[in-house]
Tab-separated table of C-alpha atoms in Angstrom:
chain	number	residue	atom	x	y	z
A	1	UNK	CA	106.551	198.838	48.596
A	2	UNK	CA	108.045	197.246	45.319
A	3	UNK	CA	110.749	194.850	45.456
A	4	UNK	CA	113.763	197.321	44.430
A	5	UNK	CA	112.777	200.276	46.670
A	6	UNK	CA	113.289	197.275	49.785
A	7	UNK	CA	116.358	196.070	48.609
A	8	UNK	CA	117.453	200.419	48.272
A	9	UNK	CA	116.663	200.880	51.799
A	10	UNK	CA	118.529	197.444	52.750
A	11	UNK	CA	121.492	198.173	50.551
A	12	UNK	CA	121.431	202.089	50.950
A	13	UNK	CA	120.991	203.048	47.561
A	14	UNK	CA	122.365	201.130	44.069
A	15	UNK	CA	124.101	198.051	46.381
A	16	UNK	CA	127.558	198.108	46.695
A	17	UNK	CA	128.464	197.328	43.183
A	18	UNK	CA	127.019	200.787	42.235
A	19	UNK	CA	124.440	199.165	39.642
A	20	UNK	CA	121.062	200.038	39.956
A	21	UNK	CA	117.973	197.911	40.716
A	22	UNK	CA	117.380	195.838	37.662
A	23	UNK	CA	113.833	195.481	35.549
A	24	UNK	CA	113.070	192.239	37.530
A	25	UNK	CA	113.202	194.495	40.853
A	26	UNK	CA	116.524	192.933	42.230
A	27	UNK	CA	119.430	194.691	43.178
A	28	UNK	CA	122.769	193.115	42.014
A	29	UNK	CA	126.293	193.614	43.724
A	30	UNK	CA	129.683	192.727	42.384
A	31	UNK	CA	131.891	190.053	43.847
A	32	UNK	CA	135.005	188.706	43.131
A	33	UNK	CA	134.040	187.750	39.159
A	34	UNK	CA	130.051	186.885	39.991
A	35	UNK	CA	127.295	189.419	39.227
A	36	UNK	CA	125.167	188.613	42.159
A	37	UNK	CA	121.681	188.846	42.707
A	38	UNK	CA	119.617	187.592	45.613
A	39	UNK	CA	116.992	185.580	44.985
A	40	UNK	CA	113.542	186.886	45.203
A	41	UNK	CA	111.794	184.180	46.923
A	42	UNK	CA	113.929	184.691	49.853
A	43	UNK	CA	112.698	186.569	53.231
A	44	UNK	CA	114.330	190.004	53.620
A	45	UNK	CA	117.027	188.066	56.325
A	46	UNK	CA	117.388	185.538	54.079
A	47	UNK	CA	118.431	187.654	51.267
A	48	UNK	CA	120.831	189.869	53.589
A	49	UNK	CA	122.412	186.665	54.765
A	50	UNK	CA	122.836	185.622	51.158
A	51	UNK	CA	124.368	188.117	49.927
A	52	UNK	CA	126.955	188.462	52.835
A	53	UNK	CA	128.123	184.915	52.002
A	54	UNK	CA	127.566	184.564	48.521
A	55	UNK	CA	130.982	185.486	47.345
A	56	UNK	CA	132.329	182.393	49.319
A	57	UNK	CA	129.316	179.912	48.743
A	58	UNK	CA	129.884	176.565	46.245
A	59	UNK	CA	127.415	176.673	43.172
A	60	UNK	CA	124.826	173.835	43.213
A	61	UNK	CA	125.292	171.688	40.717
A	62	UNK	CA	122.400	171.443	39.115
A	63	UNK	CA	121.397	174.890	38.693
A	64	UNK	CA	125.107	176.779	38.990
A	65	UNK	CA	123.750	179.197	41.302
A	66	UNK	CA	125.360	180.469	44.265
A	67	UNK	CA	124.585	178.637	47.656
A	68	UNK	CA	122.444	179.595	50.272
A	69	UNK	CA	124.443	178.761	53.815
A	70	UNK	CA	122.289	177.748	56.624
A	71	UNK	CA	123.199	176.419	60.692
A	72	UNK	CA	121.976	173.132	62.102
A	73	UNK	CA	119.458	174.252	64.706
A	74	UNK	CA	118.217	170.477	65.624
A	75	UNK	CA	119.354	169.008	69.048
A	76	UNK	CA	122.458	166.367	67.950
A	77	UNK	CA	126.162	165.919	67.212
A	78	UNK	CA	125.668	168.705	64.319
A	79	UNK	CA	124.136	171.737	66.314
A	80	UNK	CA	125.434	175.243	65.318
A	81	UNK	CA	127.162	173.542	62.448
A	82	UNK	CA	127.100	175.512	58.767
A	83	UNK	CA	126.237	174.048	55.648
A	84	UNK	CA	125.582	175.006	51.861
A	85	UNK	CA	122.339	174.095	50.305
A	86	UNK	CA	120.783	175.202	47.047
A	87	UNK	CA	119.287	178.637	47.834
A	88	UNK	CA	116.062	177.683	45.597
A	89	UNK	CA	112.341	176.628	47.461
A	90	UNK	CA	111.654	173.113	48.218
A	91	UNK	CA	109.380	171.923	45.494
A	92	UNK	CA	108.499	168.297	43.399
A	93	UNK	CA	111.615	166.553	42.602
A	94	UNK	CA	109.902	166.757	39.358
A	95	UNK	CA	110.091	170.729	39.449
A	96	UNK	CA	113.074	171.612	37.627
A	97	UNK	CA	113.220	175.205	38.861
A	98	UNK	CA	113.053	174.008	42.744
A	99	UNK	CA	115.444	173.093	45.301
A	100	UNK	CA	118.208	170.665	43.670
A	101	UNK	CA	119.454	168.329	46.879
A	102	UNK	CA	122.969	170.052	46.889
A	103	UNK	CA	124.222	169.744	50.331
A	104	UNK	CA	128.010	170.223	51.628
A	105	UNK	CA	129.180	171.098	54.776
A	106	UNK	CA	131.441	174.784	55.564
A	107	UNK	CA	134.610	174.079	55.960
Protein backbone atom coordinates (compact mmCIF):
# COMPACT_ATOMS: atom_id res chain seq x y z
CA UNK A 1 0.00 0.00 0.00
CA UNK A 2 0.88 3.83 -0.20
CA UNK A 3 2.89 5.43 2.34
CA UNK A 4 -0.08 7.25 4.38
CA UNK A 5 -2.51 4.28 4.46
CA UNK A 6 0.82 2.41 6.54
CA UNK A 7 1.42 5.08 8.72
CA UNK A 8 -3.03 5.05 9.32
CA UNK A 9 -2.86 1.54 10.30
CA UNK A 10 0.40 2.25 12.55
CA UNK A 11 -1.03 5.39 14.05
CA UNK A 12 -4.80 4.26 14.01
CA UNK A 13 -6.18 6.80 11.95
CA UNK A 14 -5.00 10.83 11.56
CA UNK A 15 -1.87 10.23 14.33
CA UNK A 16 -2.33 11.56 17.51
CA UNK A 17 -2.21 15.16 16.64
CA UNK A 18 -5.55 14.64 14.77
CA UNK A 19 -4.00 15.99 11.33
CA UNK A 20 -4.36 13.98 8.49
CA UNK A 21 -1.76 12.30 6.25
CA UNK A 22 -0.10 15.06 4.35
CA UNK A 23 0.41 15.31 0.25
CA UNK A 24 3.98 13.86 0.68
CA UNK A 25 2.24 10.62 2.29
CA UNK A 26 3.53 11.28 5.93
CA UNK A 27 1.57 11.47 8.85
CA UNK A 28 2.50 14.33 11.29
CA UNK A 29 1.80 14.40 15.17
CA UNK A 30 2.02 17.30 17.53
CA UNK A 31 4.57 17.58 20.29
CA UNK A 32 5.37 19.91 22.74
CA UNK A 33 5.85 23.08 20.02
CA UNK A 34 7.35 20.67 16.97
CA UNK A 35 5.12 19.56 14.08
CA UNK A 36 6.62 16.19 13.66
CA UNK A 37 6.93 14.05 10.86
CA UNK A 38 8.86 10.82 10.51
CA UNK A 39 11.09 10.53 8.00
CA UNK A 40 10.29 8.49 5.03
CA UNK A 41 13.43 6.71 4.45
CA UNK A 42 13.08 5.07 7.70
CA UNK A 43 11.90 1.22 8.17
CA UNK A 44 8.38 0.98 9.63
CA UNK A 45 10.32 0.27 13.38
CA UNK A 46 12.42 2.87 12.73
CA UNK A 47 9.79 5.37 12.19
CA UNK A 48 7.65 4.06 15.31
CA UNK A 49 10.75 4.39 17.40
CA UNK A 50 11.19 7.91 16.09
CA UNK A 51 8.36 9.20 16.72
CA UNK A 52 8.11 7.83 20.37
CA UNK A 53 11.31 9.77 21.15
CA UNK A 54 11.21 12.59 19.01
CA UNK A 55 9.68 15.02 21.39
CA UNK A 56 12.83 14.53 23.66
CA UNK A 57 15.57 14.11 20.86
CA UNK A 58 18.41 17.18 20.30
CA UNK A 59 18.18 18.66 16.66
CA UNK A 60 21.31 17.97 14.54
CA UNK A 61 22.98 20.76 13.84
CA UNK A 62 23.37 20.84 10.55
CA UNK A 63 20.06 20.07 9.31
CA UNK A 64 17.76 21.18 12.62
CA UNK A 65 15.91 18.09 12.43
CA UNK A 66 14.89 16.03 15.21
CA UNK A 67 17.29 13.09 16.25
CA UNK A 68 17.01 9.65 15.59
CA UNK A 69 18.09 7.68 19.08
CA UNK A 70 19.78 4.45 18.60
CA UNK A 71 21.57 1.61 21.41
CA UNK A 72 25.16 0.46 21.17
CA UNK A 73 24.78 -3.18 20.17
CA UNK A 74 28.78 -3.82 19.69
CA UNK A 75 30.57 -5.97 22.40
CA UNK A 76 32.59 -3.07 24.71
CA UNK A 77 32.43 -0.62 27.62
CA UNK A 78 29.34 1.11 25.67
CA UNK A 79 26.86 -1.91 25.15
CA UNK A 80 23.11 -1.12 25.65
CA UNK A 81 24.12 2.49 25.85
CA UNK A 82 21.66 5.26 23.94
CA UNK A 83 22.75 7.84 21.75
CA UNK A 84 21.33 10.62 19.31
CA UNK A 85 22.42 10.63 15.76
CA UNK A 86 21.06 12.51 12.78
CA UNK A 87 18.01 10.47 11.70
CA UNK A 88 19.04 11.09 7.84
CA UNK A 89 20.84 7.95 5.53
CA UNK A 90 24.49 7.65 5.45
CA UNK A 91 25.55 9.18 2.20
CA UNK A 92 28.91 11.28 0.59
CA UNK A 93 30.10 13.75 3.01
CA UNK A 94 29.64 15.72 -0.06
CA UNK A 95 25.74 14.96 -0.03
CA UNK A 96 24.21 17.76 1.66
CA UNK A 97 20.85 16.07 2.22
CA UNK A 98 22.62 12.86 4.00
CA UNK A 99 23.58 11.94 7.36
CA UNK A 100 25.35 15.10 9.11
CA UNK A 101 27.95 13.36 11.85
CA UNK A 102 25.80 14.66 14.85
CA UNK A 103 26.45 12.32 17.62
CA UNK A 104 25.67 12.87 21.54
CA UNK A 105 25.12 10.53 24.04
CA UNK A 106 21.33 10.19 26.23
CA UNK A 107 21.66 11.46 29.23
Amino acid sequence: GDAAGQWAKILGGAGRGGKAARSSGQSAERGGSRNVVAPSYLSEKEQKAYLKTVHEAPLCKFHKEPCAQRTVVKPGPNLGKKFWVCPRPNGLPSDKEARCNFFAWVE
